[in-house]
PDB file of C-alpha atoms in Angstrom:
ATOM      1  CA  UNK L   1     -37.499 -66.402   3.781  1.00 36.00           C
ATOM      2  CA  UNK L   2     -40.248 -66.467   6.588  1.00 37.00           C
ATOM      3  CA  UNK L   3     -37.635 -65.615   9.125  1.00 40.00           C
ATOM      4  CA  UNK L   4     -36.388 -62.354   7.031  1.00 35.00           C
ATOM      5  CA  UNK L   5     -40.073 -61.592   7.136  1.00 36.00           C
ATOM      6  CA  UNK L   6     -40.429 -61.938  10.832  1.00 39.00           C
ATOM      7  CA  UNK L   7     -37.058 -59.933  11.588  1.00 37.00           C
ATOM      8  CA  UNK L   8     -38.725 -56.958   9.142  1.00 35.00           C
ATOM      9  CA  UNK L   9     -41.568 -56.901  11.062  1.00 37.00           C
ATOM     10  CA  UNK L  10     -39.949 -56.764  14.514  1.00 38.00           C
ATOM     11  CA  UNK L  11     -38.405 -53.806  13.357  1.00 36.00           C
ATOM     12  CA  UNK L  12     -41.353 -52.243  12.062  1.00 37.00           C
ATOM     13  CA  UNK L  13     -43.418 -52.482  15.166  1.00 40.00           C
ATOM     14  CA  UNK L  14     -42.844 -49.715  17.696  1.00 38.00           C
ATOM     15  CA  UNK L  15     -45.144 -51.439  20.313  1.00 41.00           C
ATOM     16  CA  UNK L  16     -45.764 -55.286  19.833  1.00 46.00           C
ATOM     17  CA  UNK L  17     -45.980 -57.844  17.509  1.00 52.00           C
ATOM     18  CA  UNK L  18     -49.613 -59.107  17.502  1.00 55.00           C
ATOM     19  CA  UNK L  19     -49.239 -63.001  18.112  1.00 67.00           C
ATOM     20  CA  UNK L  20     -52.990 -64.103  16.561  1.00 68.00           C
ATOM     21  CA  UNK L  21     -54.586 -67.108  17.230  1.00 69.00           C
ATOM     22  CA  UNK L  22     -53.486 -69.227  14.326  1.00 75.00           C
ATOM     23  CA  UNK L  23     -49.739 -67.447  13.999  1.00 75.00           C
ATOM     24  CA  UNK L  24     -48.004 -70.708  14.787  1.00 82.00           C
ATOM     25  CA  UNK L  25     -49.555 -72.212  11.816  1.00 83.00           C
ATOM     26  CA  UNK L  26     -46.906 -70.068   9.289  1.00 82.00           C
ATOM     27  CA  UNK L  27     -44.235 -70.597  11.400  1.00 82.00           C
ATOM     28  CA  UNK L  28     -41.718 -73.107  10.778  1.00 85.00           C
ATOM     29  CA  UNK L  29     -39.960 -74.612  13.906  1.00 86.00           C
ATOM     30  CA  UNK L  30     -35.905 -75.364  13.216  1.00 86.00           C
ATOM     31  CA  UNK L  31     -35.110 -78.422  15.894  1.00 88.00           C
ATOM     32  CA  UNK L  32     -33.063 -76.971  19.046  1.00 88.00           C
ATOM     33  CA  UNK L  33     -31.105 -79.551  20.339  1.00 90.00           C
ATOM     34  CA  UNK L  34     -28.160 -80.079  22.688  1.00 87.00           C
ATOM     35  CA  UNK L  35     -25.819 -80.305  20.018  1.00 89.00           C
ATOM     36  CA  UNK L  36     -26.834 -77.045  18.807  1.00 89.00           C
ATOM     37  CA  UNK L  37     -27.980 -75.424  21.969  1.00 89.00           C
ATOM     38  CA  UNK L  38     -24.248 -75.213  23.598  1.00 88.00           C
ATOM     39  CA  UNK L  39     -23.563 -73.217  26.615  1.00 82.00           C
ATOM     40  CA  UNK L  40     -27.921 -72.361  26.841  1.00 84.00           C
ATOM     41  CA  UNK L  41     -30.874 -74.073  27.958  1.00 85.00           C
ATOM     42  CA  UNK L  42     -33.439 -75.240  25.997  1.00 84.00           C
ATOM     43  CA  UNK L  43     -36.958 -72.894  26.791  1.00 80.00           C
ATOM     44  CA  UNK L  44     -40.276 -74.940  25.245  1.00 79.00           C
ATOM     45  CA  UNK L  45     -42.335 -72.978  23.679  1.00 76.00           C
ATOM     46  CA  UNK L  46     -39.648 -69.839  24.011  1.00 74.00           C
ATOM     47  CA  UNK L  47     -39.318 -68.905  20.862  1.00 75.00           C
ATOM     48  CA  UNK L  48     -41.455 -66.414  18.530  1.00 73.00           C
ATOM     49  CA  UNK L  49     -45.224 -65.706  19.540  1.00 74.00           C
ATOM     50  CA  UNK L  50     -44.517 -69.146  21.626  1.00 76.00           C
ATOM     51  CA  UNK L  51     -44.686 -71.675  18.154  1.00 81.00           C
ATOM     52  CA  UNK L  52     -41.270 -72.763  18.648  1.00 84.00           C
ATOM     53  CA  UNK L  53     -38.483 -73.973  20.869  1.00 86.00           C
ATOM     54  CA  UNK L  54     -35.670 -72.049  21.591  1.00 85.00           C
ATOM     55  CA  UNK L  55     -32.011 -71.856  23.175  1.00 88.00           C
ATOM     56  CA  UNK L  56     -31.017 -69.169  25.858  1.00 84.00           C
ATOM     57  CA  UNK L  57     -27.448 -68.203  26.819  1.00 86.00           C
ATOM     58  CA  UNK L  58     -27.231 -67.586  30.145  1.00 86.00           C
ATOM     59  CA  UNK L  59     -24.946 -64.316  30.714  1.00 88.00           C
ATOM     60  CA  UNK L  60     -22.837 -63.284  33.454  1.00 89.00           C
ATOM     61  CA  UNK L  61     -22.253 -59.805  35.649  1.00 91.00           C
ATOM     62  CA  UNK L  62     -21.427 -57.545  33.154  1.00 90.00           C
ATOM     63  CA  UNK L  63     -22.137 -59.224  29.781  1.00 90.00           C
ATOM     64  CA  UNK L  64     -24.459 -57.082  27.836  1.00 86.00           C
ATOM     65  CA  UNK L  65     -27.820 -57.753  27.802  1.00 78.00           C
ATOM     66  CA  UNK L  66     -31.455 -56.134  26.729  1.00 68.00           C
ATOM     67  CA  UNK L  67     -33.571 -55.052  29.032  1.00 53.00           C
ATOM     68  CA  UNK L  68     -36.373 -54.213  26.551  1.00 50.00           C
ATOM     69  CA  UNK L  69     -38.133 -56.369  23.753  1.00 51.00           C
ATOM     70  CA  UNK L  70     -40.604 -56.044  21.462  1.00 49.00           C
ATOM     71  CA  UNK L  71     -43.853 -58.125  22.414  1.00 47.00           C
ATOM     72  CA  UNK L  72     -43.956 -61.287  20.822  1.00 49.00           C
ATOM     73  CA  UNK L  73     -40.175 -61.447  20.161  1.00 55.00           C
ATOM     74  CA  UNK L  74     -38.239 -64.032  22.215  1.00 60.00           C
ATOM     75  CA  UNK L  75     -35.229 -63.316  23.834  1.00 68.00           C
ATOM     76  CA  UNK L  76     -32.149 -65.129  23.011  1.00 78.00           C
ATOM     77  CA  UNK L  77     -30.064 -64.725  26.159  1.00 81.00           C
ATOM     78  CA  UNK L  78     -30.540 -63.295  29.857  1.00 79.00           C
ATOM     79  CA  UNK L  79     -28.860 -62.707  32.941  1.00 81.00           C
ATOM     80  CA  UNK L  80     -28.355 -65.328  35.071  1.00 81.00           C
ATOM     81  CA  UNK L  81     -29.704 -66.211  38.651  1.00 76.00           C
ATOM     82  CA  UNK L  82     -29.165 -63.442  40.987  1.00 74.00           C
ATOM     83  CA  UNK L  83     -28.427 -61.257  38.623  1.00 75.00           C
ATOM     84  CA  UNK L  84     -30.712 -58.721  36.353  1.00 72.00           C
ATOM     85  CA  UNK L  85     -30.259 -56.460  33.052  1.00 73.00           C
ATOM     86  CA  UNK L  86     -29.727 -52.590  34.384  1.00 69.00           C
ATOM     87  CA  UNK L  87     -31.836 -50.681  31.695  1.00 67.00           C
ATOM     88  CA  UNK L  88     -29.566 -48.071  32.378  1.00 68.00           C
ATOM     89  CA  UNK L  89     -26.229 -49.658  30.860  1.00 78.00           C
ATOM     90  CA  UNK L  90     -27.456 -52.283  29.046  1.00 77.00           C
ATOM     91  CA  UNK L  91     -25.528 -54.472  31.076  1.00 83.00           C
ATOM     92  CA  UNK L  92     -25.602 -57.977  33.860  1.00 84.00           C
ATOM     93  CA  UNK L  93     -25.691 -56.585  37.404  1.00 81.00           C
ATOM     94  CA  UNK L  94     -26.350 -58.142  40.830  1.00 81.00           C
ATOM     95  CA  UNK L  95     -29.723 -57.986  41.813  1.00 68.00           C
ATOM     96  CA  UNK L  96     -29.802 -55.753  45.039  1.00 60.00           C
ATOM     97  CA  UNK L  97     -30.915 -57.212  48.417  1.00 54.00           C
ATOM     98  CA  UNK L  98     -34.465 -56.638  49.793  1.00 42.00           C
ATOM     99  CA  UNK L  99     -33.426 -53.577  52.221  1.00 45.00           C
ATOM    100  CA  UNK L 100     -31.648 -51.736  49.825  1.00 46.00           C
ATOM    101  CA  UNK L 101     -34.841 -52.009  47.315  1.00 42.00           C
ATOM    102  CA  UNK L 102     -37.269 -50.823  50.492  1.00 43.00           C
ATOM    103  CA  UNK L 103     -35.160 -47.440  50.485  1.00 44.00           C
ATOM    104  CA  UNK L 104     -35.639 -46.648  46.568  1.00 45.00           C
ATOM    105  CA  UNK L 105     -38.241 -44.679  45.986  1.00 46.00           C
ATOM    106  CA  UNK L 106     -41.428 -46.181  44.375  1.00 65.00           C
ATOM    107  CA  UNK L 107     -42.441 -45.155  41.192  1.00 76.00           C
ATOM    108  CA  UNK L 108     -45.718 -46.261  39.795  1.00 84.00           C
ATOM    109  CA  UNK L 109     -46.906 -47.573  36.485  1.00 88.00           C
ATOM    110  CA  UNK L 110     -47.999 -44.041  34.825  1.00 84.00           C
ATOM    111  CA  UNK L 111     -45.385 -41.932  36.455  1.00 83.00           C
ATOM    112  CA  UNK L 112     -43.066 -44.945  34.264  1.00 82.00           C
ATOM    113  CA  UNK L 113     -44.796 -44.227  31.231  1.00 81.00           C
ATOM    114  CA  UNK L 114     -45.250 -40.378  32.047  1.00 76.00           C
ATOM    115  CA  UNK L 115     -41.021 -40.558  32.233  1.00 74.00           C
ATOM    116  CA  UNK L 116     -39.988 -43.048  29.567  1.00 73.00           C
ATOM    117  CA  UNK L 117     -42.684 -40.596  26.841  1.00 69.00           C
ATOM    118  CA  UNK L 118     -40.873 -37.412  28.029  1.00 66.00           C
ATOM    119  CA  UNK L 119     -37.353 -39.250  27.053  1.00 61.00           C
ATOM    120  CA  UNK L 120     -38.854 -40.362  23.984  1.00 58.00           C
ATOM    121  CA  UNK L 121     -38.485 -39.159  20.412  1.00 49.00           C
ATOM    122  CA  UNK L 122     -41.344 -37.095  19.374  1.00 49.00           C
ATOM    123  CA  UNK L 123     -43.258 -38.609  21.650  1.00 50.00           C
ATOM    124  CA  UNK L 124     -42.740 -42.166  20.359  1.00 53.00           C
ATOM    125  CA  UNK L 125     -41.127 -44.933  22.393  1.00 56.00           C
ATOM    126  CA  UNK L 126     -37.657 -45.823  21.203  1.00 58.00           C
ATOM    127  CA  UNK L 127     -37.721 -49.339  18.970  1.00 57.00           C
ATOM    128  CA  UNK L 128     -38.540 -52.772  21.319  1.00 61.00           C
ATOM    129  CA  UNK L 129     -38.743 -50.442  24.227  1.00 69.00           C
ATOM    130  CA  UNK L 130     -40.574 -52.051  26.753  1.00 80.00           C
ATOM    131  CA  UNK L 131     -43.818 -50.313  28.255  1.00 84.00           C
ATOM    132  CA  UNK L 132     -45.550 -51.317  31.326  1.00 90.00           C
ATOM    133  CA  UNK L 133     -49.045 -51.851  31.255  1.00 91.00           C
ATOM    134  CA  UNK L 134     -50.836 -49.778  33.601  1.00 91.00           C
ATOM    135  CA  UNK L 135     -54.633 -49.879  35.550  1.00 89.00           C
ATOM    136  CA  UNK L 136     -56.576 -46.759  35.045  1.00 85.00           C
ATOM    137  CA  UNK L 137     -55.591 -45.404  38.454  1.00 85.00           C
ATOM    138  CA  UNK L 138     -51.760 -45.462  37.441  1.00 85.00           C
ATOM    139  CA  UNK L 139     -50.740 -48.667  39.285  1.00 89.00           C
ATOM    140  CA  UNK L 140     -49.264 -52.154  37.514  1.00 92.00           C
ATOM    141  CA  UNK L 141     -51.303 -54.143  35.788  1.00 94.00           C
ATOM    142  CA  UNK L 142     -50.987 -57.895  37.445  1.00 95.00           C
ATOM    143  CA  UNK L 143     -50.159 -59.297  34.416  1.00 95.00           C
ATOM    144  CA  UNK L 144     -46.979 -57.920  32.006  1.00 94.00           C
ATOM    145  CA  UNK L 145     -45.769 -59.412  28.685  1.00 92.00           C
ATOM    146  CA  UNK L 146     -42.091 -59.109  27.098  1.00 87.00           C
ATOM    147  CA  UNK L 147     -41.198 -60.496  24.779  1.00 83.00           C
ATOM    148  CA  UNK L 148     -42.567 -64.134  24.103  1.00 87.00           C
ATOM    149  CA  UNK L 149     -43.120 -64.422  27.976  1.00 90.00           C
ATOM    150  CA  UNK L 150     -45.983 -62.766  30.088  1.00 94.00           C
ATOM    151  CA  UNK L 151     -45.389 -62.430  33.917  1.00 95.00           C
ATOM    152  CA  UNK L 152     -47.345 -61.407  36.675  1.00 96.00           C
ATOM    153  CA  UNK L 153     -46.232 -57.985  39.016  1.00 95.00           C
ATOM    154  CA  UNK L 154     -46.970 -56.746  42.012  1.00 92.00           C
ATOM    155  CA  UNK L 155     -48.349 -53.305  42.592  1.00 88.00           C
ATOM    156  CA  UNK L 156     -44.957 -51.380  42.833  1.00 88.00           C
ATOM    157  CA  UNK L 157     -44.076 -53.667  38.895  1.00 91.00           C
ATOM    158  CA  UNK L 158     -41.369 -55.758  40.934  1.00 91.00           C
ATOM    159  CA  UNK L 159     -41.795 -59.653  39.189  1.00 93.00           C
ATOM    160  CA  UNK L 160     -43.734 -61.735  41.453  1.00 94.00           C
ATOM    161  CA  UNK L 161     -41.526 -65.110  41.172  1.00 92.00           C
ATOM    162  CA  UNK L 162     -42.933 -68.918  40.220  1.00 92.00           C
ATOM    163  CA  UNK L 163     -45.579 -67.340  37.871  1.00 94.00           C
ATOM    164  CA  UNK L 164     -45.450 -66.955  34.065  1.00 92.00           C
ATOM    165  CA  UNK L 165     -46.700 -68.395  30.767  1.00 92.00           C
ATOM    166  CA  UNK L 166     -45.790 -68.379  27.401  1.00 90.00           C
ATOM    167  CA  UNK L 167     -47.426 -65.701  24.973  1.00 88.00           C
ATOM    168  CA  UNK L 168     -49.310 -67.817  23.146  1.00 85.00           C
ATOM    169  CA  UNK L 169     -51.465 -69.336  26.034  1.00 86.00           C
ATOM    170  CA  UNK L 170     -51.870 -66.311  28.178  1.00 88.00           C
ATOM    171  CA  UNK L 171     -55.350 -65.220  27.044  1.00 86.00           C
ATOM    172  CA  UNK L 172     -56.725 -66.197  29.884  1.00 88.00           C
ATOM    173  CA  UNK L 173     -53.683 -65.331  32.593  1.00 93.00           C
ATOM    174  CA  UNK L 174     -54.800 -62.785  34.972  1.00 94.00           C
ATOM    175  CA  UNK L 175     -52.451 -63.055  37.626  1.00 96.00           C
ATOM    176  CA  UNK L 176     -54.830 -62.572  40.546  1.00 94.00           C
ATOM    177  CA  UNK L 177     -54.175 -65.314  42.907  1.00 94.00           C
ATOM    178  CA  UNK L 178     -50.259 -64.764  42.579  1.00 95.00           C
ATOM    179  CA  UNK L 179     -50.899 -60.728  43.028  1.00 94.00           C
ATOM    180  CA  UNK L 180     -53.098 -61.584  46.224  1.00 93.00           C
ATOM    181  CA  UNK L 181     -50.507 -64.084  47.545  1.00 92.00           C
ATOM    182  CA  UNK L 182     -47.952 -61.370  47.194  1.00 93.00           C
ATOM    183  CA  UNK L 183     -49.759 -58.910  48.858  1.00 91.00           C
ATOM    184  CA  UNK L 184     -50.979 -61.269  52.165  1.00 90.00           C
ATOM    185  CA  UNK L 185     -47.350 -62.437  52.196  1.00 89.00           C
ATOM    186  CA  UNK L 186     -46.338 -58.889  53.099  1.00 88.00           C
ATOM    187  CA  UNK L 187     -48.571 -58.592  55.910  1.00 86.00           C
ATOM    188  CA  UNK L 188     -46.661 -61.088  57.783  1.00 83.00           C
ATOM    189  CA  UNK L 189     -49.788 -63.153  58.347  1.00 80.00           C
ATOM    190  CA  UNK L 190     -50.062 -67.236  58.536  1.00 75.00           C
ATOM    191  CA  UNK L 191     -52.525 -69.201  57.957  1.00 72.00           C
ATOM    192  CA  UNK L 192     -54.090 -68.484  54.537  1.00 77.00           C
ATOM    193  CA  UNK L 193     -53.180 -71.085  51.464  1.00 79.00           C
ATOM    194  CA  UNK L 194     -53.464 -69.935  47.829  1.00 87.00           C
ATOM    195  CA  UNK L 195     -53.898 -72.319  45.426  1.00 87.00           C
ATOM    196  CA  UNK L 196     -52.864 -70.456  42.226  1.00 92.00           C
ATOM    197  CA  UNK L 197     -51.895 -71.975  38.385  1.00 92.00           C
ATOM    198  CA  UNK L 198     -48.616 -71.611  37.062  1.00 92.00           C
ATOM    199  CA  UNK L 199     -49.686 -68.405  35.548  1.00 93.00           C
ATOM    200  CA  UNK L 200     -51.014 -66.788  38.591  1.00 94.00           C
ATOM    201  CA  UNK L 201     -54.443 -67.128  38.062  1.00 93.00           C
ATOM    202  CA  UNK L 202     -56.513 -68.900  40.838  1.00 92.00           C
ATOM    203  CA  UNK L 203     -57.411 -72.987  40.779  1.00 89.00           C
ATOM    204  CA  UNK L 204     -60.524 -73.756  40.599  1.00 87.00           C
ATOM    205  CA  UNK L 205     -60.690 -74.721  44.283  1.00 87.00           C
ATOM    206  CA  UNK L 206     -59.486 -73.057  46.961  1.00 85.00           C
ATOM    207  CA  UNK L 207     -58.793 -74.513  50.900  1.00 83.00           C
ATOM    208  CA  UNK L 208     -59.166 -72.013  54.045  1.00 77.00           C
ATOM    209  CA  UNK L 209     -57.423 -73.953  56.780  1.00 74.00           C
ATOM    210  CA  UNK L 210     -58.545 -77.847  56.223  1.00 77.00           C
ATOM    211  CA  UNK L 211     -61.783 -77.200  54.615  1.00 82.00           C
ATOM    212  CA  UNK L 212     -61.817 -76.655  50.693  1.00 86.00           C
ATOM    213  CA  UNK L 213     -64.429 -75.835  47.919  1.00 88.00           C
ATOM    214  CA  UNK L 214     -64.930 -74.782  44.430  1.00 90.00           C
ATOM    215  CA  UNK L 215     -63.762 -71.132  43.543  1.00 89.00           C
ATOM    216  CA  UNK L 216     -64.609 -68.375  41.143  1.00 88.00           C
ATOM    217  CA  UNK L 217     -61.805 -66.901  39.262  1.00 86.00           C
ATOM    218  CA  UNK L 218     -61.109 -64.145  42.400  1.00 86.00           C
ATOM    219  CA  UNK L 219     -60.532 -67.504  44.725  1.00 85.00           C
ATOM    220  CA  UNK L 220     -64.200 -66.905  46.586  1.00 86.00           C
ATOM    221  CA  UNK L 221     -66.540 -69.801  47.227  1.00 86.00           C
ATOM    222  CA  UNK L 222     -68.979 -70.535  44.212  1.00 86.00           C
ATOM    223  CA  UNK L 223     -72.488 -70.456  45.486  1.00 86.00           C
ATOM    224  CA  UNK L 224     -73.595 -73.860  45.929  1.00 84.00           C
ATOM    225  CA  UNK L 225     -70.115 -75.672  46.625  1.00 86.00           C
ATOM    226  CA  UNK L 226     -69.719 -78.142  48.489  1.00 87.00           C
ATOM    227  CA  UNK L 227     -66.677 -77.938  51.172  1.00 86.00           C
ATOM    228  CA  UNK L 228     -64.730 -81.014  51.850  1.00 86.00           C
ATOM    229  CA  UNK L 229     -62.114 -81.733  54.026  1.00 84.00           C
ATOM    230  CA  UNK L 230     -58.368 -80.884  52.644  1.00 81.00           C
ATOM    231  CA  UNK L 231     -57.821 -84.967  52.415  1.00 80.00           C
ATOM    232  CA  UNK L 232     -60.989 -85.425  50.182  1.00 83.00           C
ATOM    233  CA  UNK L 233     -60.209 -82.727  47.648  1.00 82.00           C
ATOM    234  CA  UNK L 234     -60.483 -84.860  44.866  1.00 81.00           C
ATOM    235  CA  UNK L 235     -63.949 -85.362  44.839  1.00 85.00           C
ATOM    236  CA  UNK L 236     -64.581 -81.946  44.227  1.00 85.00           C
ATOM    237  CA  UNK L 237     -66.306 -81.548  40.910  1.00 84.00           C
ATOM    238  CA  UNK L 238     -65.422 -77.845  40.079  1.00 84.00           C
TER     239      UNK L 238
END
């Protein structure tokens, strides 16, 4: 019964499905196993609002796929490596290589939303159609969520890789140390390290060349920290 509830209200939302605090509490988890998990692979934590386990097909060029879901809804299959859902056709396609994406034209975040509300229905976003969330001066927010999954962007909305975190326990994700990687990594510059979480954010210490100390959440020296060589980090107290 729960689960007919929780379809009906994915298809009553137009924007998200708000995953509170204590959601997980209602939800009851069936077991995904091997046995019953054939042919996918077996996300923790990847199923609704991040309560639950679940299995992912992997699909190949040209099975069809969804490119948009409603947030909080997990996604039961997705393109495999290399490859990525066209929005367009609904379908598996090779992702294109890095010089043909440097010719397209880049579009940002509100011009996105500007053109997805003019194809819209009365002005309302077609059902589990995914909307990017923009700053206030029309660029990508550093942090997106679809689905069950939040993932962190970089300024043109292109997925920054390595970095993501269930719904459920990305409160606090902000994606800055993956979005500044990103960005230095484009300059062509050595010699910086980022020490980021696996949800982008930045460590609570930092290292610039072999000295490292204790870091605020934009990765810049606490007043007061003490700096220690690279091969003493752990006696950093941050």
């Amino acid at each position: 019964m729960l689960r007919l509830v929780i379809v009906s209200l994915a298809f009553a939302c137009a924007n998200a499905i708000v995953c509170t605090k204590d959601v997980c509490q209602l939800v009851r988890c069936a077991a995904v196993t091997a046995e019953n998990c054939v042919g996918g692979s077996i996300v923790a934590n990847g199923g609704f609002c991040g309560c639950c386990d679940s299995c992912v097909q992997s699909l190949g060029a040209g099975d069809q796929c969804f490119s948009s879901l409603l947030l909080g809804v997990p996604s039961t299959a997705k393109c495999a490596s290399g490859l990525y859902c066209d929005p367009t056709t609904s379908t598996c396609k090779k992702i294109p290589n890095l010089q043909t994406l440097g010719k397209r034209a880049a579009v940002t975040c509100a011009e996105r939303v500007n053109q997805m509300q003019l194809a819209s229905t009365n002005g309302l976003p077609l059902l589990g159609q995914f909307i990017p969330q923009c700053e206030t001066d029309g660029s990508y927010s550093a942090r997106q969520c679809k689905g069950s999954v939040c993932y962190c962007v970089d300024a043109s909305g292109s997925t920054i890789q390595g970095y993501s975190a269930n719904i459920g326990q990305a409160a606090s994700m902000d994606c800055k140390c993956a979005r500044d990687q990103s960005d230095y990594m484009k300059t062509g510059l050595i010699g910086k390290l980022f020490s980021c979480t696996d949800s982008g954010s930045y460590q609570r210490y930092q290292c610039v060349g072999s000295v490292c100390f204790c870091a605020d959440n934009l990765g810049n020296m606490q007043q007061g920290s003490p700096s220690v060589n690279i091969g003493n980090i752990g006696a950093l107290q941050c």
